[in-house]
């Protein structure tokens, strides 16, 4: 799946499990993506990849390159399976938000995924304007839209 992260800028990164971590709570971020693979929100994948070390990676780049060999399976996420996303980080001065838009025009996750804020749009908008770290609990509506089920303020 994808998660919000901060590399050289705010981004969505792939979260993967490999080898003995498959099926556990241990996930690894892939900032550079997977060559030959196009991820769609709302699906779970099993992939066969080649993993290579990058010699002399750029300062802001990954030291590992992933290339798709085969898509073993692509299944819709479990019906209404909730998932958490970090929406605003408090780990930095002037905390970055991963949310674009406003209550009048609608919200998106980094301009890529539409957020249906359900009946909590006012609370969501207010939470984005305070200093706290915010996470959201979401469910999938379709590959381009996620539904905000609850706001988690930390």
Short mmCIF file of N, CA and C in Angstrom, two decimals:
data_model
loop_
_atom_site.label_atom_id
_atom_site.label_comp_id
_atom_site.label_asym_id
_atom_site.label_seq_id
_atom_site.Cartn_x
_atom_site.Cartn_y
_atom_site.Cartn_z
N UNK A 1 0.84 -1.18 0.00
CA UNK A 1 0.00 0.00 0.00
C UNK A 1 0.88 1.23 0.00
N UNK A 2 0.27 2.41 -0.02
CA UNK A 2 1.04 3.66 0.03
C UNK A 2 0.78 4.38 1.33
N UNK A 3 1.79 5.13 1.75
CA UNK A 3 1.74 5.92 2.97
C UNK A 3 2.37 7.27 2.69
N UNK A 4 1.95 8.28 3.43
CA UNK A 4 2.57 9.59 3.30
C UNK A 4 3.95 9.55 3.95
N UNK A 5 4.87 10.32 3.38
CA UNK A 5 6.23 10.38 3.90
C UNK A 5 6.88 11.68 3.44
N UNK A 6 8.00 11.99 4.06
CA UNK A 6 8.76 13.17 3.68
C UNK A 6 10.16 12.71 3.27
N UNK A 7 10.48 12.93 2.00
CA UNK A 7 11.82 12.68 1.50
C UNK A 7 12.40 14.04 1.19
N UNK A 8 12.67 14.30 -0.07
CA UNK A 8 13.09 15.65 -0.46
C UNK A 8 11.89 16.59 -0.45
N UNK A 9 10.67 16.02 -0.44
CA UNK A 9 9.42 16.78 -0.35
C UNK A 9 8.35 15.83 0.17
N UNK A 10 7.15 16.31 0.34
CA UNK A 10 6.03 15.46 0.74
C UNK A 10 5.71 14.52 -0.41
N UNK A 11 5.45 13.26 -0.08
CA UNK A 11 5.22 12.29 -1.13
C UNK A 11 4.39 11.11 -0.60
N UNK A 12 3.93 10.29 -1.51
CA UNK A 12 3.33 9.00 -1.17
C UNK A 12 4.36 7.94 -1.54
N UNK A 13 4.68 7.07 -0.59
CA UNK A 13 5.67 6.02 -0.84
C UNK A 13 5.00 4.66 -0.76
N UNK A 14 5.54 3.71 -1.48
CA UNK A 14 5.06 2.34 -1.38
C UNK A 14 5.53 1.72 -0.08
N UNK A 15 4.65 0.98 0.56
CA UNK A 15 4.98 0.21 1.76
C UNK A 15 4.98 -1.25 1.34
N UNK A 16 6.08 -1.93 1.62
CA UNK A 16 6.20 -3.32 1.18
C UNK A 16 6.65 -4.23 2.32
N UNK A 17 6.37 -5.50 2.14
CA UNK A 17 6.87 -6.54 3.02
C UNK A 17 7.61 -7.54 2.16
N UNK A 18 8.71 -8.04 2.71
CA UNK A 18 9.45 -9.05 1.96
C UNK A 18 9.98 -10.12 2.90
N UNK A 19 10.19 -11.29 2.34
CA UNK A 19 10.76 -12.44 3.05
C UNK A 19 10.02 -12.74 4.33
N UNK A 20 10.73 -12.81 5.47
CA UNK A 20 10.11 -13.21 6.73
C UNK A 20 9.14 -12.18 7.30
N UNK A 21 9.10 -10.98 6.75
CA UNK A 21 8.19 -9.95 7.22
C UNK A 21 6.79 -10.04 6.60
N UNK A 22 6.62 -10.86 5.58
CA UNK A 22 5.31 -10.97 4.93
C UNK A 22 4.28 -11.47 5.94
N UNK A 23 3.18 -10.72 6.05
CA UNK A 23 2.12 -11.06 6.97
C UNK A 23 2.30 -10.49 8.37
N UNK A 24 3.40 -9.79 8.60
CA UNK A 24 3.66 -9.20 9.92
C UNK A 24 3.25 -7.72 9.92
N UNK A 25 3.61 -7.02 10.97
CA UNK A 25 3.38 -5.57 11.04
C UNK A 25 4.61 -4.79 10.63
N UNK A 26 5.62 -5.46 10.09
CA UNK A 26 6.86 -4.81 9.66
C UNK A 26 6.80 -4.45 8.19
N UNK A 27 6.88 -3.14 7.91
CA UNK A 27 6.79 -2.64 6.55
C UNK A 27 8.01 -1.79 6.25
N UNK A 28 8.41 -1.75 4.99
CA UNK A 28 9.54 -0.95 4.52
C UNK A 28 9.04 0.08 3.52
N UNK A 29 9.55 1.31 3.64
CA UNK A 29 9.21 2.37 2.67
C UNK A 29 10.04 2.18 1.41
N UNK A 30 9.41 2.35 0.25
CA UNK A 30 10.16 2.42 -1.02
C UNK A 30 9.89 3.81 -1.59
N UNK A 31 10.89 4.69 -1.48
CA UNK A 31 10.73 6.06 -1.95
C UNK A 31 10.81 6.16 -3.47
N UNK A 32 11.62 5.34 -4.10
CA UNK A 32 11.84 5.46 -5.53
C UNK A 32 10.87 4.71 -6.41
N UNK A 33 9.91 4.04 -5.80
CA UNK A 33 8.96 3.27 -6.59
C UNK A 33 9.56 1.97 -7.10
N UNK A 34 8.82 1.30 -7.94
CA UNK A 34 9.23 0.04 -8.54
C UNK A 34 9.18 0.20 -10.04
N UNK A 35 10.32 0.03 -10.68
CA UNK A 35 10.40 0.18 -12.13
C UNK A 35 9.47 -0.82 -12.82
N UNK A 36 8.60 -0.31 -13.70
CA UNK A 36 7.68 -1.16 -14.44
C UNK A 36 6.37 -1.45 -13.72
N UNK A 37 6.16 -0.82 -12.55
CA UNK A 37 4.96 -1.09 -11.76
C UNK A 37 4.19 0.20 -11.53
N UNK A 38 2.86 0.14 -11.74
CA UNK A 38 1.99 1.28 -11.52
C UNK A 38 0.99 0.90 -10.44
N UNK A 39 1.15 1.49 -9.26
CA UNK A 39 0.28 1.18 -8.13
C UNK A 39 -1.07 1.87 -8.27
N UNK A 40 -2.15 1.17 -7.89
CA UNK A 40 -3.49 1.75 -7.83
C UNK A 40 -4.00 1.64 -6.40
N UNK A 41 -4.45 2.77 -5.83
CA UNK A 41 -5.07 2.76 -4.51
C UNK A 41 -6.24 1.79 -4.52
N UNK A 42 -6.45 1.09 -3.42
CA UNK A 42 -7.60 0.20 -3.29
C UNK A 42 -7.31 -1.23 -3.70
N UNK A 43 -6.04 -1.54 -3.99
CA UNK A 43 -5.67 -2.90 -4.36
C UNK A 43 -4.48 -3.36 -3.53
N UNK A 44 -4.44 -4.65 -3.27
CA UNK A 44 -3.29 -5.29 -2.64
C UNK A 44 -2.61 -6.14 -3.71
N UNK A 45 -1.29 -6.11 -3.69
CA UNK A 45 -0.51 -6.79 -4.72
C UNK A 45 0.44 -7.80 -4.11
N UNK A 46 0.69 -8.85 -4.86
CA UNK A 46 1.82 -9.72 -4.59
C UNK A 46 2.68 -9.65 -5.84
N UNK A 47 3.93 -9.26 -5.65
CA UNK A 47 4.83 -9.02 -6.77
C UNK A 47 6.10 -9.85 -6.64
N UNK A 48 6.69 -10.14 -7.78
CA UNK A 48 8.03 -10.72 -7.81
C UNK A 48 8.93 -9.64 -8.38
N UNK A 49 9.99 -9.31 -7.63
CA UNK A 49 10.85 -8.18 -7.99
C UNK A 49 12.31 -8.59 -8.03
N UNK A 50 13.09 -7.76 -8.70
CA UNK A 50 14.54 -7.80 -8.60
C UNK A 50 14.92 -6.60 -7.73
N UNK A 51 15.76 -6.86 -6.75
CA UNK A 51 16.23 -5.81 -5.84
C UNK A 51 17.73 -5.67 -6.03
N UNK A 52 18.16 -4.45 -6.42
CA UNK A 52 19.58 -4.21 -6.69
C UNK A 52 20.09 -3.03 -5.87
N UNK A 53 21.32 -3.15 -5.40
CA UNK A 53 21.97 -2.02 -4.75
C UNK A 53 22.39 -1.02 -5.81
N UNK A 54 22.20 0.26 -5.52
CA UNK A 54 22.59 1.33 -6.43
C UNK A 54 23.99 1.80 -6.03
N UNK A 55 24.92 1.74 -6.97
CA UNK A 55 26.26 2.23 -6.71
C UNK A 55 26.25 3.75 -6.80
N UNK A 56 26.78 4.41 -5.79
CA UNK A 56 26.84 5.88 -5.74
C UNK A 56 25.47 6.52 -5.95
N UNK A 57 24.50 6.23 -5.07
CA UNK A 57 23.17 6.84 -5.23
C UNK A 57 23.23 8.35 -4.99
N UNK A 58 22.31 9.11 -5.59
CA UNK A 58 22.28 10.54 -5.33
C UNK A 58 21.97 10.79 -3.85
N UNK A 59 22.36 11.96 -3.35
CA UNK A 59 22.19 12.29 -1.93
C UNK A 59 20.74 12.15 -1.48
N UNK A 60 19.80 12.50 -2.34
CA UNK A 60 18.38 12.42 -1.98
C UNK A 60 17.68 11.21 -2.59
N UNK A 61 18.46 10.23 -3.07
CA UNK A 61 17.89 9.07 -3.72
C UNK A 61 18.08 7.80 -2.92
N UNK A 62 17.43 6.76 -3.36
CA UNK A 62 17.49 5.46 -2.69
C UNK A 62 18.77 4.73 -3.05
N UNK A 63 19.25 3.92 -2.12
CA UNK A 63 20.43 3.09 -2.38
C UNK A 63 20.03 1.73 -2.93
N UNK A 64 18.70 1.52 -3.08
CA UNK A 64 18.19 0.26 -3.61
C UNK A 64 17.24 0.55 -4.76
N UNK A 65 17.35 -0.22 -5.83
CA UNK A 65 16.48 -0.11 -7.00
C UNK A 65 15.64 -1.37 -7.08
N UNK A 66 14.34 -1.20 -7.33
CA UNK A 66 13.42 -2.33 -7.47
C UNK A 66 12.89 -2.35 -8.89
N UNK A 67 12.84 -3.55 -9.47
CA UNK A 67 12.29 -3.72 -10.81
C UNK A 67 11.27 -4.86 -10.79
N UNK A 68 10.11 -4.62 -11.41
CA UNK A 68 9.05 -5.61 -11.46
C UNK A 68 9.41 -6.73 -12.43
N UNK A 69 9.31 -7.96 -11.94
CA UNK A 69 9.45 -9.13 -12.81
C UNK A 69 8.09 -9.69 -13.17
N UNK A 70 7.19 -9.72 -12.16
CA UNK A 70 5.88 -10.34 -12.39
C UNK A 70 4.89 -9.85 -11.34
N UNK A 71 3.65 -9.59 -11.78
CA UNK A 71 2.55 -9.35 -10.84
C UNK A 71 1.88 -10.69 -10.61
N UNK A 72 2.06 -11.23 -9.41
CA UNK A 72 1.51 -12.53 -9.07
C UNK A 72 0.01 -12.41 -8.81
N UNK A 73 -0.38 -11.35 -8.07
CA UNK A 73 -1.80 -11.13 -7.84
C UNK A 73 -2.08 -9.66 -7.62
N UNK A 74 -3.31 -9.26 -7.95
CA UNK A 74 -3.81 -7.91 -7.72
C UNK A 74 -5.26 -8.08 -7.29
N UNK A 75 -5.52 -7.83 -6.01
CA UNK A 75 -6.85 -8.06 -5.45
C UNK A 75 -7.38 -6.76 -4.83
N UNK A 76 -8.69 -6.50 -4.98
CA UNK A 76 -9.25 -5.34 -4.27
C UNK A 76 -9.04 -5.50 -2.77
N UNK A 77 -8.81 -4.39 -2.09
CA UNK A 77 -8.65 -4.47 -0.64
C UNK A 77 -9.90 -5.07 -0.02
N UNK A 78 -9.72 -5.66 1.13
CA UNK A 78 -10.84 -6.26 1.82
C UNK A 78 -11.92 -5.20 2.00
N UNK A 79 -13.16 -5.59 1.79
CA UNK A 79 -14.29 -4.68 1.83
C UNK A 79 -14.27 -3.82 3.08
N UNK A 80 -14.17 -2.52 2.87
CA UNK A 80 -14.20 -1.53 3.94
C UNK A 80 -13.09 -1.69 4.97
N UNK A 81 -11.97 -2.34 4.60
CA UNK A 81 -10.86 -2.48 5.54
C UNK A 81 -10.27 -1.10 5.81
N UNK A 82 -10.33 -0.64 7.07
CA UNK A 82 -9.82 0.70 7.38
C UNK A 82 -8.29 0.74 7.39
N UNK A 83 -7.74 1.89 7.07
CA UNK A 83 -6.29 2.09 7.10
C UNK A 83 -6.00 3.51 7.55
N UNK A 84 -4.81 3.69 8.18
CA UNK A 84 -4.41 4.99 8.70
C UNK A 84 -3.42 5.65 7.76
N UNK A 85 -3.55 6.98 7.65
CA UNK A 85 -2.58 7.79 6.91
C UNK A 85 -2.20 8.99 7.75
N UNK A 86 -0.91 9.32 7.76
CA UNK A 86 -0.44 10.55 8.38
C UNK A 86 -0.85 11.69 7.46
N UNK A 87 -1.56 12.68 7.99
CA UNK A 87 -2.08 13.79 7.19
C UNK A 87 -1.33 15.10 7.42
N UNK A 88 -0.81 15.26 8.63
CA UNK A 88 0.00 16.43 8.94
C UNK A 88 1.01 16.03 9.99
N UNK A 89 2.28 16.29 9.72
CA UNK A 89 3.35 15.91 10.63
C UNK A 89 3.64 17.03 11.61
N UNK A 90 3.98 16.66 12.83
CA UNK A 90 4.41 17.67 13.80
C UNK A 90 5.88 17.50 14.12
N UNK A 91 6.58 16.70 13.33
CA UNK A 91 7.97 16.39 13.61
C UNK A 91 8.94 17.47 13.13
N UNK A 92 8.43 18.52 12.53
CA UNK A 92 9.28 19.58 12.00
C UNK A 92 8.71 20.94 12.39
N UNK A 93 9.57 21.96 12.30
CA UNK A 93 9.09 23.33 12.44
C UNK A 93 8.24 23.63 11.22
N UNK A 94 7.13 24.35 11.41
CA UNK A 94 6.19 24.62 10.33
C UNK A 94 5.74 23.29 9.70
N UNK A 95 5.00 22.48 10.49
CA UNK A 95 4.70 21.11 10.07
C UNK A 95 4.05 21.01 8.70
N UNK A 96 4.57 20.12 7.87
CA UNK A 96 3.99 19.95 6.53
C UNK A 96 2.68 19.19 6.57
N UNK A 97 1.77 19.61 5.71
CA UNK A 97 0.50 18.93 5.55
C UNK A 97 0.52 18.16 4.23
N UNK A 98 -0.06 17.00 4.25
CA UNK A 98 -0.17 16.18 3.03
C UNK A 98 -1.52 16.42 2.35
N UNK A 99 -2.31 17.33 2.91
CA UNK A 99 -3.65 17.61 2.40
C UNK A 99 -3.65 18.90 1.60
N UNK A 100 -4.20 18.85 0.41
CA UNK A 100 -4.39 20.03 -0.43
C UNK A 100 -5.88 20.34 -0.48
N UNK A 101 -6.21 21.62 -0.65
CA UNK A 101 -7.61 22.01 -0.81
C UNK A 101 -8.19 22.63 0.44
N UNK A 102 -9.50 22.76 0.41
CA UNK A 102 -10.21 23.36 1.53
C UNK A 102 -11.65 22.84 1.53
N UNK A 103 -12.38 23.28 2.53
CA UNK A 103 -13.75 22.77 2.72
C UNK A 103 -14.67 23.15 1.55
N UNK A 104 -14.43 24.32 0.93
CA UNK A 104 -15.28 24.75 -0.19
C UNK A 104 -15.00 23.97 -1.47
N UNK A 105 -13.71 23.73 -1.76
CA UNK A 105 -13.32 23.08 -3.02
C UNK A 105 -13.05 21.59 -2.89
N UNK A 106 -13.04 21.11 -1.68
CA UNK A 106 -12.75 19.69 -1.45
C UNK A 106 -11.30 19.47 -1.10
N UNK A 107 -11.00 18.29 -0.56
CA UNK A 107 -9.66 17.95 -0.11
C UNK A 107 -9.10 16.81 -0.95
N UNK A 108 -7.78 16.84 -1.13
CA UNK A 108 -7.08 15.73 -1.77
C UNK A 108 -5.84 15.39 -0.97
N UNK A 109 -5.39 14.17 -1.14
CA UNK A 109 -4.13 13.72 -0.57
C UNK A 109 -3.05 14.01 -1.60
N UNK A 110 -2.25 15.05 -1.33
CA UNK A 110 -1.16 15.48 -2.22
C UNK A 110 -1.61 15.72 -3.66
N UNK A 111 -2.86 16.12 -3.83
CA UNK A 111 -3.38 16.41 -5.16
C UNK A 111 -3.64 15.18 -6.01
N UNK A 112 -3.46 13.99 -5.44
CA UNK A 112 -3.58 12.74 -6.20
C UNK A 112 -4.86 11.96 -5.93
N UNK A 113 -5.27 11.92 -4.67
CA UNK A 113 -6.40 11.09 -4.25
C UNK A 113 -7.46 11.98 -3.62
N UNK A 114 -8.69 11.89 -4.09
CA UNK A 114 -9.79 12.68 -3.53
C UNK A 114 -10.17 12.13 -2.17
N UNK A 115 -10.41 13.06 -1.23
CA UNK A 115 -10.84 12.66 0.12
C UNK A 115 -12.30 13.05 0.30
N UNK A 116 -13.12 12.04 0.56
CA UNK A 116 -14.51 12.27 0.94
C UNK A 116 -14.49 12.39 2.46
N UNK A 117 -14.68 13.62 2.97
CA UNK A 117 -14.58 13.83 4.42
C UNK A 117 -15.88 13.56 5.14
N UNK A 118 -16.83 12.96 4.41
CA UNK A 118 -18.01 12.42 5.05
C UNK A 118 -18.76 13.54 5.78
N UNK A 119 -19.22 13.30 6.97
CA UNK A 119 -19.94 14.32 7.72
C UNK A 119 -19.05 15.01 8.75
N UNK A 120 -17.72 14.88 8.59
CA UNK A 120 -16.79 15.49 9.54
C UNK A 120 -15.87 16.52 8.86
N UNK A 121 -16.36 17.12 7.77
CA UNK A 121 -15.55 18.09 7.02
C UNK A 121 -15.15 19.30 7.86
N UNK A 122 -16.08 19.83 8.65
CA UNK A 122 -15.75 20.99 9.49
C UNK A 122 -14.66 20.64 10.50
N UNK A 123 -14.80 19.50 11.17
CA UNK A 123 -13.80 19.07 12.14
C UNK A 123 -12.45 18.84 11.46
N UNK A 124 -12.50 18.26 10.28
CA UNK A 124 -11.27 18.00 9.52
C UNK A 124 -10.58 19.31 9.15
N UNK A 125 -11.33 20.25 8.64
CA UNK A 125 -10.77 21.55 8.26
C UNK A 125 -10.16 22.25 9.47
N UNK A 126 -10.85 22.23 10.60
CA UNK A 126 -10.33 22.85 11.83
C UNK A 126 -9.07 22.15 12.31
N UNK A 127 -9.04 20.83 12.27
CA UNK A 127 -7.86 20.08 12.71
C UNK A 127 -6.64 20.40 11.85
N UNK A 128 -6.84 20.61 10.56
CA UNK A 128 -5.71 20.93 9.68
C UNK A 128 -5.09 22.29 10.00
N UNK A 129 -5.85 23.15 10.66
CA UNK A 129 -5.36 24.49 10.97
C UNK A 129 -4.71 24.61 12.34
N UNK A 130 -4.68 23.54 13.13
CA UNK A 130 -4.01 23.65 14.42
C UNK A 130 -2.60 23.06 14.35
N UNK A 131 -1.91 23.03 15.48
CA UNK A 131 -0.49 22.65 15.52
C UNK A 131 -0.24 21.15 15.69
N UNK A 132 -1.26 20.38 15.94
CA UNK A 132 -1.08 18.97 16.28
C UNK A 132 -0.83 18.10 15.05
N UNK A 133 -0.21 16.94 15.32
CA UNK A 133 -0.07 15.93 14.27
C UNK A 133 -1.44 15.31 14.04
N UNK A 134 -1.77 15.06 12.80
CA UNK A 134 -3.09 14.51 12.46
C UNK A 134 -2.90 13.26 11.61
N UNK A 135 -3.65 12.23 11.98
CA UNK A 135 -3.77 11.03 11.16
C UNK A 135 -5.24 10.86 10.85
N UNK A 136 -5.53 10.14 9.82
CA UNK A 136 -6.90 9.84 9.48
C UNK A 136 -7.10 8.35 9.34
N UNK A 137 -8.27 7.89 9.73
CA UNK A 137 -8.65 6.51 9.50
C UNK A 137 -9.58 6.52 8.29
N UNK A 138 -9.22 5.79 7.24
CA UNK A 138 -9.90 5.83 5.95
C UNK A 138 -10.39 4.46 5.53
N UNK A 139 -11.34 4.46 4.60
CA UNK A 139 -11.71 3.28 3.84
C UNK A 139 -11.66 3.66 2.36
N UNK A 140 -11.52 2.67 1.50
CA UNK A 140 -11.48 2.90 0.06
C UNK A 140 -12.90 3.02 -0.49
N UNK A 141 -13.10 3.99 -1.37
CA UNK A 141 -14.36 4.08 -2.11
C UNK A 141 -14.14 3.55 -3.52
N UNK A 142 -13.09 4.04 -4.16
CA UNK A 142 -12.67 3.56 -5.48
C UNK A 142 -11.19 3.89 -5.61
N UNK A 143 -10.52 3.52 -6.70
CA UNK A 143 -9.07 3.75 -6.79
C UNK A 143 -8.65 5.22 -6.69
N UNK A 144 -9.56 6.16 -6.90
CA UNK A 144 -9.17 7.57 -6.85
C UNK A 144 -9.78 8.33 -5.67
N UNK A 145 -10.52 7.64 -4.81
CA UNK A 145 -11.20 8.31 -3.71
C UNK A 145 -11.13 7.46 -2.45
N UNK A 146 -10.81 8.14 -1.32
CA UNK A 146 -10.83 7.49 -0.02
C UNK A 146 -11.78 8.27 0.89
N UNK A 147 -12.39 7.56 1.83
CA UNK A 147 -13.38 8.15 2.72
C UNK A 147 -12.79 8.29 4.12
N UNK A 148 -12.80 9.51 4.65
CA UNK A 148 -12.33 9.77 6.00
C UNK A 148 -13.40 9.30 6.99
N UNK A 149 -13.05 8.30 7.79
CA UNK A 149 -13.98 7.74 8.78
C UNK A 149 -13.82 8.42 10.13
N UNK A 150 -12.58 8.76 10.49
CA UNK A 150 -12.32 9.46 11.75
C UNK A 150 -10.99 10.19 11.69
N UNK A 151 -10.86 11.18 12.57
CA UNK A 151 -9.65 12.00 12.67
C UNK A 151 -8.95 11.61 13.96
N UNK A 152 -7.65 11.40 13.88
CA UNK A 152 -6.85 11.04 15.05
C UNK A 152 -5.86 12.18 15.28
N UNK A 153 -6.01 12.89 16.41
CA UNK A 153 -5.14 14.01 16.73
C UNK A 153 -4.18 13.57 17.81
N UNK A 154 -2.89 13.77 17.55
CA UNK A 154 -1.87 13.33 18.52
C UNK A 154 -1.04 14.50 19.00
#
